[in-house]
XYZ file of C-alpha atoms in Angstrom:
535
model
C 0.000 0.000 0.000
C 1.495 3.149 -0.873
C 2.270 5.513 2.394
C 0.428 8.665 1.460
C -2.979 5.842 1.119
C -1.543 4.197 4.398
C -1.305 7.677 6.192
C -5.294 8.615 4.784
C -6.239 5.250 6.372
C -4.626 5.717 9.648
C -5.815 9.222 9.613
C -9.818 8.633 9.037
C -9.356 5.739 11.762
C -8.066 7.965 14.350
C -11.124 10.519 13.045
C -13.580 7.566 13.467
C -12.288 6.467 16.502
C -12.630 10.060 18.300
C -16.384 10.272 16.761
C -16.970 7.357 18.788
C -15.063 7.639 21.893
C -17.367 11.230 21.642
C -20.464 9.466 21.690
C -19.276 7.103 24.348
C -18.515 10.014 26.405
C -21.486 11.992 26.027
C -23.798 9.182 26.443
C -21.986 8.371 30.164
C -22.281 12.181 31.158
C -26.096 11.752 30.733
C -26.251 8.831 32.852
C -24.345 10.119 35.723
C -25.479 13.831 35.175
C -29.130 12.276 35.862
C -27.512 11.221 39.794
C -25.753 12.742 41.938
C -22.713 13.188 41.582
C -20.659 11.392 44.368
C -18.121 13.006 46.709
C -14.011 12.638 45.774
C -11.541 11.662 48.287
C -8.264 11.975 46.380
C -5.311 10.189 48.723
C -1.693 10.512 47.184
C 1.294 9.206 49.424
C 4.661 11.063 48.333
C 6.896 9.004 46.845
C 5.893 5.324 47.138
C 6.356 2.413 45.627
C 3.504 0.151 43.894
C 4.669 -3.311 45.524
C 4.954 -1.636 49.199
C 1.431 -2.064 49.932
C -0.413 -4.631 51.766
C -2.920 -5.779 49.135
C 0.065 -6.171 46.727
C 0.888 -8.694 48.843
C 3.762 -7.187 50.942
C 4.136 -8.127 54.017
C 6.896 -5.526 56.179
C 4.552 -2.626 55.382
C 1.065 -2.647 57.023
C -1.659 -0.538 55.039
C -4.978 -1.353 56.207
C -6.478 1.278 55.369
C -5.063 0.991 51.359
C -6.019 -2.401 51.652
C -9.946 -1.922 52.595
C -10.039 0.929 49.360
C -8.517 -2.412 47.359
C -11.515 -5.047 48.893
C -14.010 -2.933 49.138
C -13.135 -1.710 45.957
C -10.873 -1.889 43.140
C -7.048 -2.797 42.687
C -5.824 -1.800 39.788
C -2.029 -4.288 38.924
C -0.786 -2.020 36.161
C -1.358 1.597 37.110
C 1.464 4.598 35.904
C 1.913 7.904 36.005
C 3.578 9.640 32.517
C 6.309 11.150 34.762
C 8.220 9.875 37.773
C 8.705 13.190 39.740
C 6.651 15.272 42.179
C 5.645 18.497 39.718
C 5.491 16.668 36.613
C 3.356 13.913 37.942
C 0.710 16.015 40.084
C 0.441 18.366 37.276
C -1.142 14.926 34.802
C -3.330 14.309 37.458
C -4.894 17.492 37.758
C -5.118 18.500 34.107
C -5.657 15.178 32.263
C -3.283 15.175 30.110
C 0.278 13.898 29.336
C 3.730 15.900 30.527
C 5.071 16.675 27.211
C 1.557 18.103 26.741
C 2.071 21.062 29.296
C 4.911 23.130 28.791
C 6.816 24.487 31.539
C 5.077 21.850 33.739
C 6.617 18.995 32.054
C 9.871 19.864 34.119
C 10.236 19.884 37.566
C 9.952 23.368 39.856
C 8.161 24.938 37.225
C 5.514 28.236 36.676
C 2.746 26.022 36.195
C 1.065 28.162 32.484
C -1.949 29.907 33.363
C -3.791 28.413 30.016
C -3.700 24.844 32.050
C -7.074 24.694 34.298
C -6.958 22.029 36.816
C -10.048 19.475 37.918
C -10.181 21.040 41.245
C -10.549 24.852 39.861
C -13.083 23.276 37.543
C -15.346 21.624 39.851
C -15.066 24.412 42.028
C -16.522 26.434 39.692
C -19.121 23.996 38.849
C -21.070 23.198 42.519
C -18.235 21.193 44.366
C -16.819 21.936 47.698
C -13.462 21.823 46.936
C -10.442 21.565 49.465
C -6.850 20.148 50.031
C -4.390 19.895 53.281
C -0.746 19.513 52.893
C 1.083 19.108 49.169
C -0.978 19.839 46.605
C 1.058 20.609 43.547
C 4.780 21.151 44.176
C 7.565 21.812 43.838
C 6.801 25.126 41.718
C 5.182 28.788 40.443
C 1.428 28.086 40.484
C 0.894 31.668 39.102
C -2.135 33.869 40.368
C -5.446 34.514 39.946
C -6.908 38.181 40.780
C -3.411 38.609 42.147
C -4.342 36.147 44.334
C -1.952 32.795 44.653
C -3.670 29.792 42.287
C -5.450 26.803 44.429
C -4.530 23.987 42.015
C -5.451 22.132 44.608
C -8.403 23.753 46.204
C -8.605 25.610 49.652
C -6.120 24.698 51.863
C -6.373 23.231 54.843
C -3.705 23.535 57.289
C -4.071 24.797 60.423
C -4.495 21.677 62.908
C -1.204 20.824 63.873
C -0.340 17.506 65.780
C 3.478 16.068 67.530
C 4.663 13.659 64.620
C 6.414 10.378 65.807
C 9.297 11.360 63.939
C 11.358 15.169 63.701
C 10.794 13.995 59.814
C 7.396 13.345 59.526
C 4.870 16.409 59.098
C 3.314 17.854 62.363
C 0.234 18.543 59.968
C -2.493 16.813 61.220
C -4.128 15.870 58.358
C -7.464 13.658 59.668
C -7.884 16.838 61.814
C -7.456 19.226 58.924
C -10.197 17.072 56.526
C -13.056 17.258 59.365
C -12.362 20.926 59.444
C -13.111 20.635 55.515
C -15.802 18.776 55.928
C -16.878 20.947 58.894
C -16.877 23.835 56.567
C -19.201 22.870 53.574
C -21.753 24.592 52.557
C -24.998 22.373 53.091
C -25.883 20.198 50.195
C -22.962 20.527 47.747
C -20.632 17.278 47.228
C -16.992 17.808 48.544
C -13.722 17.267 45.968
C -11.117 16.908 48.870
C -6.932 15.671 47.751
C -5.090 14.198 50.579
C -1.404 15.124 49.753
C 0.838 13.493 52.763
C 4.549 14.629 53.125
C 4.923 10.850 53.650
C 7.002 9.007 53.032
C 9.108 11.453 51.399
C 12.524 12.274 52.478
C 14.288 12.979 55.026
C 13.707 10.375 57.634
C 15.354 9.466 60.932
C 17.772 6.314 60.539
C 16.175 3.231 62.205
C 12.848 4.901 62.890
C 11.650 1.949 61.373
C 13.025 -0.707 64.076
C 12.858 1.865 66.754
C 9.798 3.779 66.356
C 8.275 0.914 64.246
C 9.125 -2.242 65.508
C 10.288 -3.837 62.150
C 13.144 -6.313 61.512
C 15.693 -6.280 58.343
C 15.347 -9.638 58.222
C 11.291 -9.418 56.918
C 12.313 -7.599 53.940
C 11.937 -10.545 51.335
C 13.679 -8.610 48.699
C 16.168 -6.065 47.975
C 16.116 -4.756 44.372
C 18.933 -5.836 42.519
C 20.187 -2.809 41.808
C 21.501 -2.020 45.723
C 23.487 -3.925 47.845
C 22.004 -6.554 50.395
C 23.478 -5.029 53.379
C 21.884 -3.767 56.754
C 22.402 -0.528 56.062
C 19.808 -0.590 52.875
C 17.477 -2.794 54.474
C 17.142 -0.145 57.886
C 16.457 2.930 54.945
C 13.845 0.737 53.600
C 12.383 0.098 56.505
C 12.149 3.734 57.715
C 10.420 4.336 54.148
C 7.964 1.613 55.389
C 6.903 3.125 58.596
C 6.387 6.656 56.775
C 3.793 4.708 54.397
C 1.899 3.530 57.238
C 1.901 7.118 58.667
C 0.319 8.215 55.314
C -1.963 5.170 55.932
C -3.279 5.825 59.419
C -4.570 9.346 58.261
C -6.465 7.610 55.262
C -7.943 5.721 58.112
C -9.057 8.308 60.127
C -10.740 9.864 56.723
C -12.427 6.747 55.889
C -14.067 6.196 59.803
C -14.906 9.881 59.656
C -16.813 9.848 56.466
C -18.470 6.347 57.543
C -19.806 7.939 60.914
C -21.475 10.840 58.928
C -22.888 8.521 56.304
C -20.874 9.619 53.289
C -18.396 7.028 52.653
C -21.023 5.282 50.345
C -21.379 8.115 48.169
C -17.981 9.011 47.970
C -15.009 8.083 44.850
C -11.918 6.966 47.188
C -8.880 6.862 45.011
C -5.126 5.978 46.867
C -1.878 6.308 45.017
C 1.293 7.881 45.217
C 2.984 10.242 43.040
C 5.767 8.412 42.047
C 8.148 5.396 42.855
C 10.368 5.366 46.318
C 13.021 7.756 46.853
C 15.915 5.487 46.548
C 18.456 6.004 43.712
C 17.384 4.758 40.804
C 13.786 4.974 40.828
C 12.125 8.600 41.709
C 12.684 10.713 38.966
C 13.848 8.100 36.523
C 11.758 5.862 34.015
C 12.058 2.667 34.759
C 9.293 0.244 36.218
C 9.642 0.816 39.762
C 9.872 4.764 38.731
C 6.557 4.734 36.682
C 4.679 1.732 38.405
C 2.173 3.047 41.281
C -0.072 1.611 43.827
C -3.662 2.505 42.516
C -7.033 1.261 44.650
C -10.487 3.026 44.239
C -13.648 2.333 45.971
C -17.084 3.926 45.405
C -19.610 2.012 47.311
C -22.599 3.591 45.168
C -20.967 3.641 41.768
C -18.515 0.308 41.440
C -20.259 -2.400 40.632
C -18.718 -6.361 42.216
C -15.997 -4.626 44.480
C -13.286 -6.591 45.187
C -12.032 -7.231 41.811
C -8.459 -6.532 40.429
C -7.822 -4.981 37.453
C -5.158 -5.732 34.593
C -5.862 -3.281 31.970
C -2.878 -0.488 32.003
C -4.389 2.777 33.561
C -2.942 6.289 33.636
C -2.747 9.531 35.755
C -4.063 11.330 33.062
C -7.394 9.333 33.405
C -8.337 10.755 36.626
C -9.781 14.128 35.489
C -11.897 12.497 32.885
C -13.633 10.758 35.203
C -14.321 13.121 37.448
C -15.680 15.571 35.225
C -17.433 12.694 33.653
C -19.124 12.191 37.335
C -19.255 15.346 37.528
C -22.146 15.978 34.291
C -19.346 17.946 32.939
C -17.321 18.038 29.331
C -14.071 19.125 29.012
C -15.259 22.065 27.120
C -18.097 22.719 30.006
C -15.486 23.078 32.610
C -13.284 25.374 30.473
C -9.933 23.079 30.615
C -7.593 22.357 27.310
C -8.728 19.096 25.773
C -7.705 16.076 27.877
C -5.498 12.821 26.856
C -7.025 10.799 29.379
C -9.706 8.494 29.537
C -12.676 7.998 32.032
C -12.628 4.882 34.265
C -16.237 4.760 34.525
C -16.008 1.570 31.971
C -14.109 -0.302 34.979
C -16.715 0.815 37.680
C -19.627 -0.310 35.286
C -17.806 -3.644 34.935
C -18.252 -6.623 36.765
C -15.619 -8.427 35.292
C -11.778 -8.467 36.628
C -8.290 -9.082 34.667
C -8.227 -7.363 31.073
C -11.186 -5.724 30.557
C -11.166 -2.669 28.131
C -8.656 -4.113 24.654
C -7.683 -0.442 24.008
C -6.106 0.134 27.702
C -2.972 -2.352 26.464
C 0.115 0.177 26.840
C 1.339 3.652 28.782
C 3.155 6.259 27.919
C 6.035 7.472 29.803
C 8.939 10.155 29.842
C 10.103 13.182 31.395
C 12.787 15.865 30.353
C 14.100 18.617 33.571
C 13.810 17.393 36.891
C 15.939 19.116 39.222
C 19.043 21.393 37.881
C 22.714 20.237 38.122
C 23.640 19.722 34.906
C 25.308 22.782 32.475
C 23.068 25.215 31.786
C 19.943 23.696 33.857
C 19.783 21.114 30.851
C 17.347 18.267 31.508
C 17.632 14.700 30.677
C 15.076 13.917 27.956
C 13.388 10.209 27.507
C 10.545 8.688 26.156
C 8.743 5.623 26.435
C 6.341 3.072 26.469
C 4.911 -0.120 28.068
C 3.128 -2.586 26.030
C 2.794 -6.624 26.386
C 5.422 -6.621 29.594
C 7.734 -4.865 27.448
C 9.319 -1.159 29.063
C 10.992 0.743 25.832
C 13.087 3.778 26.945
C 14.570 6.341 24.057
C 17.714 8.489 25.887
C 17.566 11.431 23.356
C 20.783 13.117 25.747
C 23.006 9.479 26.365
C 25.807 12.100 26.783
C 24.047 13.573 29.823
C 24.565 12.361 33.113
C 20.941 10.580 33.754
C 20.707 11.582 37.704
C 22.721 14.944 37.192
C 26.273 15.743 37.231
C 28.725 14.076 39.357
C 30.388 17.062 40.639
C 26.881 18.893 41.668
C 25.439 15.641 43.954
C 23.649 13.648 41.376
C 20.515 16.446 42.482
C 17.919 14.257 40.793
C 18.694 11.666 42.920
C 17.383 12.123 46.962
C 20.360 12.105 49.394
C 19.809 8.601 51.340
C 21.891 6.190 53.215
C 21.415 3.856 50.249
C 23.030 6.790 47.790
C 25.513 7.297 50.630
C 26.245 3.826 50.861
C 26.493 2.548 46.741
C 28.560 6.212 46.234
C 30.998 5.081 48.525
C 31.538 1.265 46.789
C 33.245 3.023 44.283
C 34.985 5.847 46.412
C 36.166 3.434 49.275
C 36.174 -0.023 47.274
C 37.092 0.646 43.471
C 33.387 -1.266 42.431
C 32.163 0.250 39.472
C 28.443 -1.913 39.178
C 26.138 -0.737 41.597
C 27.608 2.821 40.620
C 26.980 2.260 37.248
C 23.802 1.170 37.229
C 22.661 3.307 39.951
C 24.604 7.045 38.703
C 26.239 6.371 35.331
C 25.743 7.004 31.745
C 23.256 5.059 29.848
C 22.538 4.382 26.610
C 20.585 5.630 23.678
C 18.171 2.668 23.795
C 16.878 0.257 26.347
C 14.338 -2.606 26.338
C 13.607 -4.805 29.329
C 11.249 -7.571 29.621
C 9.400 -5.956 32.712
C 7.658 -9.020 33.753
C 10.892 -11.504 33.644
C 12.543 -8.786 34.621
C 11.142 -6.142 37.234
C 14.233 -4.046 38.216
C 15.599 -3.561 34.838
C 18.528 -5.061 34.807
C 19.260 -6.475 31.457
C 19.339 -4.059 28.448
C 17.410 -6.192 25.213
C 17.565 -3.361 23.287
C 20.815 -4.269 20.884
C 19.820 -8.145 21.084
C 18.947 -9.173 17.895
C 16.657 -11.786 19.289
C 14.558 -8.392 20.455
C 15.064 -6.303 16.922
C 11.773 -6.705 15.837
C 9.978 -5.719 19.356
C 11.952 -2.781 20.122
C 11.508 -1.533 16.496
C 7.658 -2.260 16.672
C 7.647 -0.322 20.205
C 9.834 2.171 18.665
C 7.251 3.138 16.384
C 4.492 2.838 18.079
C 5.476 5.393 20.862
C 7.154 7.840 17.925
C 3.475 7.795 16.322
C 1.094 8.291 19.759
C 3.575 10.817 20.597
C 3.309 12.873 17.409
C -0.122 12.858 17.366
C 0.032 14.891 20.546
C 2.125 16.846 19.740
C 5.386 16.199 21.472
C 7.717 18.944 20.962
C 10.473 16.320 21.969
C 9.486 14.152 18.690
C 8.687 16.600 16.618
C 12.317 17.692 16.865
C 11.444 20.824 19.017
C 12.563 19.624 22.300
C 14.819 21.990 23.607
C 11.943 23.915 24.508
C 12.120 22.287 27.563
C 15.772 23.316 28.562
C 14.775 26.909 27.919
C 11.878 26.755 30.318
C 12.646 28.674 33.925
C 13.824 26.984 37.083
C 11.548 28.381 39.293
C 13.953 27.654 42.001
C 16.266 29.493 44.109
C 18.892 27.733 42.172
C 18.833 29.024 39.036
C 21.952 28.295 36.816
C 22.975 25.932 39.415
C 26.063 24.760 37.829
C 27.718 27.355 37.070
C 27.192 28.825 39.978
C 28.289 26.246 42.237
C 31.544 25.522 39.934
C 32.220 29.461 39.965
C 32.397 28.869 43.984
C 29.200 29.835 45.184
C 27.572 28.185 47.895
C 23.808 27.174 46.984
C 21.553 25.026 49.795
C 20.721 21.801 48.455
C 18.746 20.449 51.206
C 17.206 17.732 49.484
C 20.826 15.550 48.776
C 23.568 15.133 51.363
C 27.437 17.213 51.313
C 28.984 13.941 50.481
C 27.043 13.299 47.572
C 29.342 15.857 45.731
C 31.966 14.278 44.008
C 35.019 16.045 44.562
C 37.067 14.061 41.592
C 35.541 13.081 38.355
C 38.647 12.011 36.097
C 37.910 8.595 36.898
C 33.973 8.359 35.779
């Protein structure tokens, strides 16, 4: 078939296809606009890991209240977010669409663009009560309204303070701070309400988890591959643990609170996080710990045979669709850009489990700057996508340092024990591996078999066994992206590099290598390497 036929085809499909994914949409807004529309408890943990939660089947961290969402609900197996870092991520879940879709707030730290409505400014326009206590969007410029700072998030609600068990765990009493939400509506109108817990990101307190927590290293069944086995690791992961069931107990608290005033039934409970753990090599990166989140939903009056886990490959960007959708609203009603996303009303309506939807078969994923570090606040731009167990990653800058430059901390890359620890194999022992994999150079392609291969460990994507699936992904993600309208593939991607840092760290690296002295709170002193000849 000649291409320029081939390209008409593929064009009046995709024009057939949004016809009817139109009708689908409109004819579900009519159904729910005829109810009312429940109440949305949006919980999202700060930077957690999909396997570290009790109906997962993990056993050293205790999540009860994640777990009831999940049985009383929905668990969804293969649930991502487009981009594995704080800003990035939040700002897909509150706009609907994809990172490269947003301008500045693709990168991290960003002025989030005023043309970018979110849900919760939407449904706050449109009869919601709508309110948020701790991080909502961050880190970042949310702009103003009427010279007034923007609520991405809603109203916030802050002001009940509690004593945290930990000096690193937020004093914000956040059960507290939702009653006084709830305390606060206006009679009659349905309540949009987001959760965001400083847990369980860092810092923490070394062995809060056996101290504070009770746990043992030794029920830790695994240790990704890519750290060392040691006691060190295993104590940082546990204090990670016991931060996740801080988040939990809150969610708790939220659920028994709505169940003694008789709204839990009528209320959409969705739990996630906003990315993977904040170890080295997973938040901020793109692999499948990175991207891969704990999702559970429950909605007594609206899900129909709870209990049921899902297969079919969900997305960040699918949360706003739906709640407009619940809502009785369009995208074009509630004034937002058009969305990427789509509704997961098709799940609640289903009583079946496993694969349900054929179309929901493959993610998206990328990101471009997270935090600066690198000459001239450059970013580290990749692309991919997740299809039949496969993970495809492009590197468009393999000359880059992937977690930032050696010499200015590795800043996309949390200080830890763990980084502590694997930096110092190579400093103090001469072992290049874990450094490698963990801080070094990568290359242009990579392929892993995600479900042989979880932690991403052996590069397929120059095996010629694999040619013919990494060229097929290849494609596939080059195409989806183009059609919305990736500057990155369209060969306009340093768009993103010329974005501003909305940070007090502007032009980081030069800075710091001119001799200035710039806080970096977020990664340790020793994390700076102080000779780089050798990498």
């Amino acid at each position: 078939m000649p291409k320029t036929i081939s390209l008409k085809v593929k064009i009046y499909t995709c024009f057939f296809c949004l016809i009817l994914l139109s009708f689908i949409l409109n004819s579900c807004k009519t159904e729910y606009a005829n109810n009312q529309p429940p109440n949305i408890l949006f919980a999202i943990a700060d930077d957690a890991s999909w396997q570290h939660f009790g109906a997962y089947g993990c056993d050293w961290v205790k999540t009860p209240a994640f777990d009831r969402v999940a049985t009383q609900g929905i668990l969804f197996n293969n649930a991502y977010t487009p981009n594995a870092k704080c800003a990035p991520s939040r700002a897909c879940i509150l706009t609907g669409r994809n990172s490269w879709q947003l301008e500045e707030a693709c990168n991290h730290s960003p002025n989030f663009p005023t043309k970018f409505k979110t849900y919760a400014e939407a449904l706050s326009e449109n009869g919601y009560w709508v309110g948020s206590v701790a991080k909502g969007w961050a880190p970042g410029n949310p702009g103003k309204v009427n010279r007034e700072k923007r609520q991405l998030t809603g109203k916030k609600f802050d002001t009940h303070k509690l004593v945290p068990p930990t000096e690193a765990i937020s004093n914000n009493d956040y059960a507290k701070n939702f009653e006084a939400f709830l305390n606060e509506r206006p009679e009659g109108k349905p309540f949009c309400f987001w959760y965001g817990s400083h847990e369980p990101h860092r810092s923490y307190v070394f062995e809060s988890g056996t101290k504070k927590g009770g746990k043992s290293t030794s029920e830790i069944d695994e240790v990704p591959a890519f750290w060392p086995d040691v006691d060190t690791v295993r104590k940082d992961m546990l204090d990670y643990a016991f931060e996740i069931e801080y988040f939990d107990s809150h969610l708790q608290k939220m659920l028994d609170k709505l169940e003694e005033i008789g709204e839990l039934g009528n209320t959409l409970v969705i739990v996630t996080a906003d990315n993977g753990m904040p170890f080295p090599r997973i938040k901020g990166q793109v692999y499948e710990y990175s991207n891969h989140l704990p999702l559970a939903i429950m909605w007594g009056k609206g899900i129909k045979n709870p209990g049921r886990v899902i297969e079919d490959y969900v997305n960040f960007i699918d949360f706003t669709p739906t709640y407009l959708e619940l809502a009785g609203l369009t995208v074009s009603e509630a004034n937002m850009q058009p969305v990427a996303g789509r509704s997961l009303t098709e799940i609640f309506n289903s009583e079946k489990e496993g694969n349900i939807i054929p179309e929901r078969n493959y993610v998206l994923v990328g990101k471009e700057r997270h935090d600066v570090g690198r000459p001239d606040d450059q970013g580290y731009p990749v692309r991919g996508i997740i299809k039949n167990n496969f993970l495809y990653l492009h590197n468009f800058k393999p000359g880059r340092w992937p977690k930032g430059n050696p010499e200015t901390g590795y800043l996309n890359c949390d200080g830890s024990p763990t980084k502590t620890y694997i930096l110092n194999t190579r400093r103090n022992k001469g072992q290049l591996e874990l450094w490698q994999l963990n801080f070094g150079k990568k290359v242009e392609e990579e392929l892993y078999d995600i479900e042989k291969d979880p932690y991403c460990m052996d590069n397929l994507a120059y095996d010629e066994d694999f040619a013919e699936i990494k060229a097929s992904l290849s494609e596939e993600m080059s195409i989806k992206l183009a059609e919305q309208s990736d500057p990155r593939i369209l060969g306009k991607g340093d768009i993103f590099d010329n974005y501003v840092y909305s940070g007090a760290v502007q032009n980081f690296y030069k800075r710091y290598m001119a001799g200035d002295t710039i806080p970096t709170f977020w990664v340790n002193e020793s994390d700076f390497e102080k000779v780089t000849s050798c990498l």
